[in-house]
mmCIF file of C-alpha atoms in Angstrom:
data_model
loop_
_atom_site.group_PDB
_atom_site.id
_atom_site.type_symbol
_atom_site.label_atom_id
_atom_site.label_comp_id
_atom_site.label_asym_id
_atom_site.label_seq_id
_atom_site.Cartn_x
_atom_site.Cartn_y
_atom_site.Cartn_z
ATOM 1 C CA UNK A 364 23.977 105.529 -72.674
ATOM 2 C CA UNK A 365 20.232 105.223 -72.040
ATOM 3 C CA UNK A 366 19.978 102.809 -74.977
ATOM 4 C CA UNK A 367 22.692 100.578 -73.509
ATOM 5 C CA UNK A 368 21.183 100.496 -69.996
ATOM 6 C CA UNK A 369 18.325 98.030 -70.732
ATOM 7 C CA UNK A 370 20.774 95.879 -72.638
ATOM 8 C CA UNK A 371 23.201 95.810 -69.689
ATOM 9 C CA UNK A 372 20.370 95.041 -67.255
ATOM 10 C CA UNK A 373 19.265 92.126 -69.436
ATOM 11 C CA UNK A 374 22.825 90.746 -69.566
ATOM 12 C CA UNK A 375 23.202 91.097 -65.793
ATOM 13 C CA UNK A 376 19.892 89.306 -65.256
ATOM 14 C CA UNK A 377 20.939 86.462 -67.554
ATOM 15 C CA UNK A 378 24.310 86.096 -65.887
ATOM 16 C CA UNK A 379 22.737 86.192 -62.439
ATOM 17 C CA UNK A 380 20.101 83.609 -63.285
ATOM 18 C CA UNK A 381 22.724 81.354 -64.864
ATOM 19 C CA UNK A 382 24.561 81.386 -61.559
ATOM 20 C CA UNK A 383 21.380 80.470 -59.718
ATOM 21 C CA UNK A 384 20.713 77.599 -62.078
ATOM 22 C CA UNK A 385 24.255 76.351 -61.516
ATOM 23 C CA UNK A 386 23.610 76.311 -57.762
ATOM 24 C CA UNK A 387 20.397 74.367 -58.287
ATOM 25 C CA UNK A 388 22.143 71.732 -60.377
ATOM 26 C CA UNK A 389 24.863 71.373 -57.739
ATOM 27 C CA UNK A 390 22.294 71.004 -54.979
ATOM 28 C CA UNK A 391 20.172 68.513 -56.906
ATOM 29 C CA UNK A 392 22.710 65.635 -56.854
ATOM 30 C CA UNK A 393 23.258 66.285 -53.151
ATOM 31 C CA UNK A 394 19.530 65.902 -52.545
ATOM 32 C CA UNK A 395 19.514 62.704 -54.577
ATOM 33 C CA UNK A 396 22.489 61.350 -52.609
ATOM 34 C CA UNK A 397 20.783 62.225 -49.329
ATOM 35 C CA UNK A 398 17.598 60.487 -50.443
ATOM 36 C CA UNK A 399 19.569 57.439 -51.560
ATOM 37 C CA UNK A 400 21.526 57.356 -48.295
ATOM 38 C CA UNK A 401 18.380 57.182 -46.170
ATOM 39 C CA UNK A 402 17.707 53.484 -46.925
ATOM 40 C CA UNK A 403 21.402 52.722 -46.357
ATOM 41 C CA UNK A 404 21.258 54.400 -42.966
ATOM 42 C CA UNK A 405 18.190 52.356 -42.067
ATOM 43 C CA UNK A 406 19.954 49.155 -43.141
ATOM 44 C CA UNK A 407 23.024 50.047 -41.080
ATOM 45 C CA UNK A 408 20.854 50.711 -38.040
ATOM 46 C CA UNK A 409 19.032 47.410 -38.507
ATOM 47 C CA UNK A 410 22.342 45.535 -38.830
ATOM 48 C CA UNK A 411 23.646 47.225 -35.670
ATOM 49 C CA UNK A 412 20.555 46.113 -33.743
ATOM 50 C CA UNK A 413 20.948 42.529 -34.997
ATOM 51 C CA UNK A 414 24.603 42.502 -33.885
ATOM 52 C CA UNK A 415 23.622 43.761 -30.439
ATOM 53 C CA UNK A 416 20.952 41.060 -30.166
ATOM 54 C CA UNK A 417 23.431 38.391 -31.267
ATOM 55 C CA UNK A 418 25.885 39.463 -28.559
ATOM 56 C CA UNK A 419 23.233 38.774 -25.917
ATOM 57 C CA UNK A 420 22.652 35.181 -27.060
ATOM 58 C CA UNK A 421 23.988 32.195 -25.188
ATOM 59 C CA UNK A 422 26.493 29.935 -26.982
ATOM 60 C CA UNK A 423 23.741 27.340 -27.520
ATOM 61 C CA UNK A 424 21.449 29.945 -29.080
ATOM 62 C CA UNK A 425 24.271 31.160 -31.331
ATOM 63 C CA UNK A 426 24.951 27.602 -32.465
ATOM 64 C CA UNK A 427 21.236 27.111 -33.180
ATOM 65 C CA UNK A 428 21.183 30.312 -35.245
ATOM 66 C CA UNK A 429 24.279 29.251 -37.190
ATOM 67 C CA UNK A 430 22.737 25.854 -37.874
ATOM 68 C CA UNK A 431 19.458 27.448 -38.999
ATOM 69 C CA UNK A 432 21.291 29.850 -41.325
ATOM 70 C CA UNK A 433 23.391 27.006 -42.710
ATOM 71 C CA UNK A 434 20.306 24.896 -43.436
ATOM 72 C CA UNK A 435 18.594 27.839 -45.114
ATOM 73 C CA UNK A 436 21.697 28.584 -47.219
ATOM 74 C CA UNK A 437 22.111 24.937 -48.258
ATOM 75 C CA UNK A 438 18.421 24.679 -49.192
ATOM 76 C CA UNK A 439 18.730 27.766 -51.405
ATOM 77 C CA UNK A 440 21.890 26.368 -53.005
ATOM 78 C CA UNK A 441 20.067 23.115 -53.741
ATOM 79 C CA UNK A 442 17.171 24.974 -55.422
ATOM 80 C CA UNK A 443 19.556 27.074 -57.516
ATOM 81 C CA UNK A 444 21.600 24.024 -58.551
ATOM 82 C CA UNK A 445 18.410 22.283 -59.693
ATOM 83 C CA UNK A 446 17.522 25.354 -61.760
ATOM 84 C CA UNK A 447 21.036 25.337 -63.200
ATOM 85 C CA UNK A 448 20.665 21.681 -64.235
ATOM 86 C CA UNK A 449 17.289 22.482 -65.816
ATOM 87 C CA UNK A 450 18.830 25.447 -67.642
ATOM 88 C CA UNK A 451 16.400 27.995 -66.187
ATOM 89 C CA UNK A 452 18.912 29.856 -64.021
ATOM 90 C CA UNK A 453 18.881 33.625 -64.572
ATOM 91 C CA UNK A 454 22.018 35.773 -64.451
ATOM 92 C CA UNK A 455 21.063 37.151 -61.038
ATOM 93 C CA UNK A 456 20.447 33.669 -59.674
ATOM 94 C CA UNK A 457 23.748 32.514 -61.134
ATOM 95 C CA UNK A 458 25.612 35.239 -59.223
ATOM 96 C CA UNK A 459 23.639 34.385 -56.095
ATOM 97 C CA UNK A 460 24.577 30.711 -56.452
ATOM 98 C CA UNK A 461 28.267 31.597 -56.762
ATOM 99 C CA UNK A 462 28.122 33.836 -53.679
ATOM 100 C CA UNK A 463 26.219 31.279 -51.614
ATOM 101 C CA UNK A 464 28.607 28.471 -52.561
ATOM 102 C CA UNK A 465 31.610 30.619 -51.619
ATOM 103 C CA UNK A 466 29.935 31.608 -48.364
ATOM 104 C CA UNK A 467 29.089 27.979 -47.598
ATOM 105 C CA UNK A 468 32.694 26.933 -48.238
ATOM 106 C CA UNK A 469 33.971 29.658 -45.870
ATOM 107 C CA UNK A 470 31.598 28.582 -43.108
ATOM 108 C CA UNK A 471 32.485 24.899 -43.492
ATOM 109 C CA UNK A 472 36.193 25.723 -43.401
ATOM 110 C CA UNK A 473 35.698 27.831 -40.271
ATOM 111 C CA UNK A 474 33.689 25.039 -38.625
ATOM 112 C CA UNK A 475 36.437 22.500 -39.361
ATOM 113 C CA UNK A 476 39.062 24.856 -37.985
ATOM 114 C CA UNK A 477 36.988 25.395 -34.845
ATOM 115 C CA UNK A 478 36.714 21.626 -34.311
ATOM 116 C CA UNK A 479 40.469 21.172 -34.728
ATOM 117 C CA UNK A 480 41.377 23.974 -32.367
ATOM 118 C CA UNK A 481 40.824 23.014 -28.733
ATOM 119 C CA UNK A 482 38.954 25.535 -26.686
ATOM 120 C CA UNK A 483 41.397 27.213 -24.378
ATOM 121 C CA UNK A 484 39.921 27.509 -20.946
ATOM 122 C CA UNK A 485 41.936 28.928 -18.139
ATOM 123 C CA UNK A 486 44.723 26.483 -17.586
ATOM 124 C CA UNK A 487 45.882 26.097 -14.010
ATOM 125 C CA UNK A 488 49.239 27.708 -13.526
ATOM 126 C CA UNK A 489 52.078 25.642 -12.142
ATOM 127 C CA UNK A 490 52.936 26.276 -8.543
ATOM 128 C CA UNK A 491 55.505 28.967 -8.421
ATOM 129 C CA UNK A 492 57.876 28.857 -5.463
#
């Protein structure tokens, strides 16, 4: 029995340490996910602040921002299309061009729809007798 005791202790130690290593490997991806989520949380917070700021703008300021963003987007599209014609467009830039063109089309469609739709102010109600 005394000869088996060190052997059993060694087996117990190995089994116990294997369990600890398993816990470490489970915790490691969680730490990596937490570290990766930190930039996402910062981006979400920044986006929330921008939305709050945009809500405080007057309609004229909002229109100016939309126009500025549209000009910036169209300028970038123009640069990317020139690169495409020259044949120097990378894969990343190609995807960006596709996204920007789709985004530009959505904004133009929304602008046309907004022009067609009359703004509904409070209409005076007919006299009710």
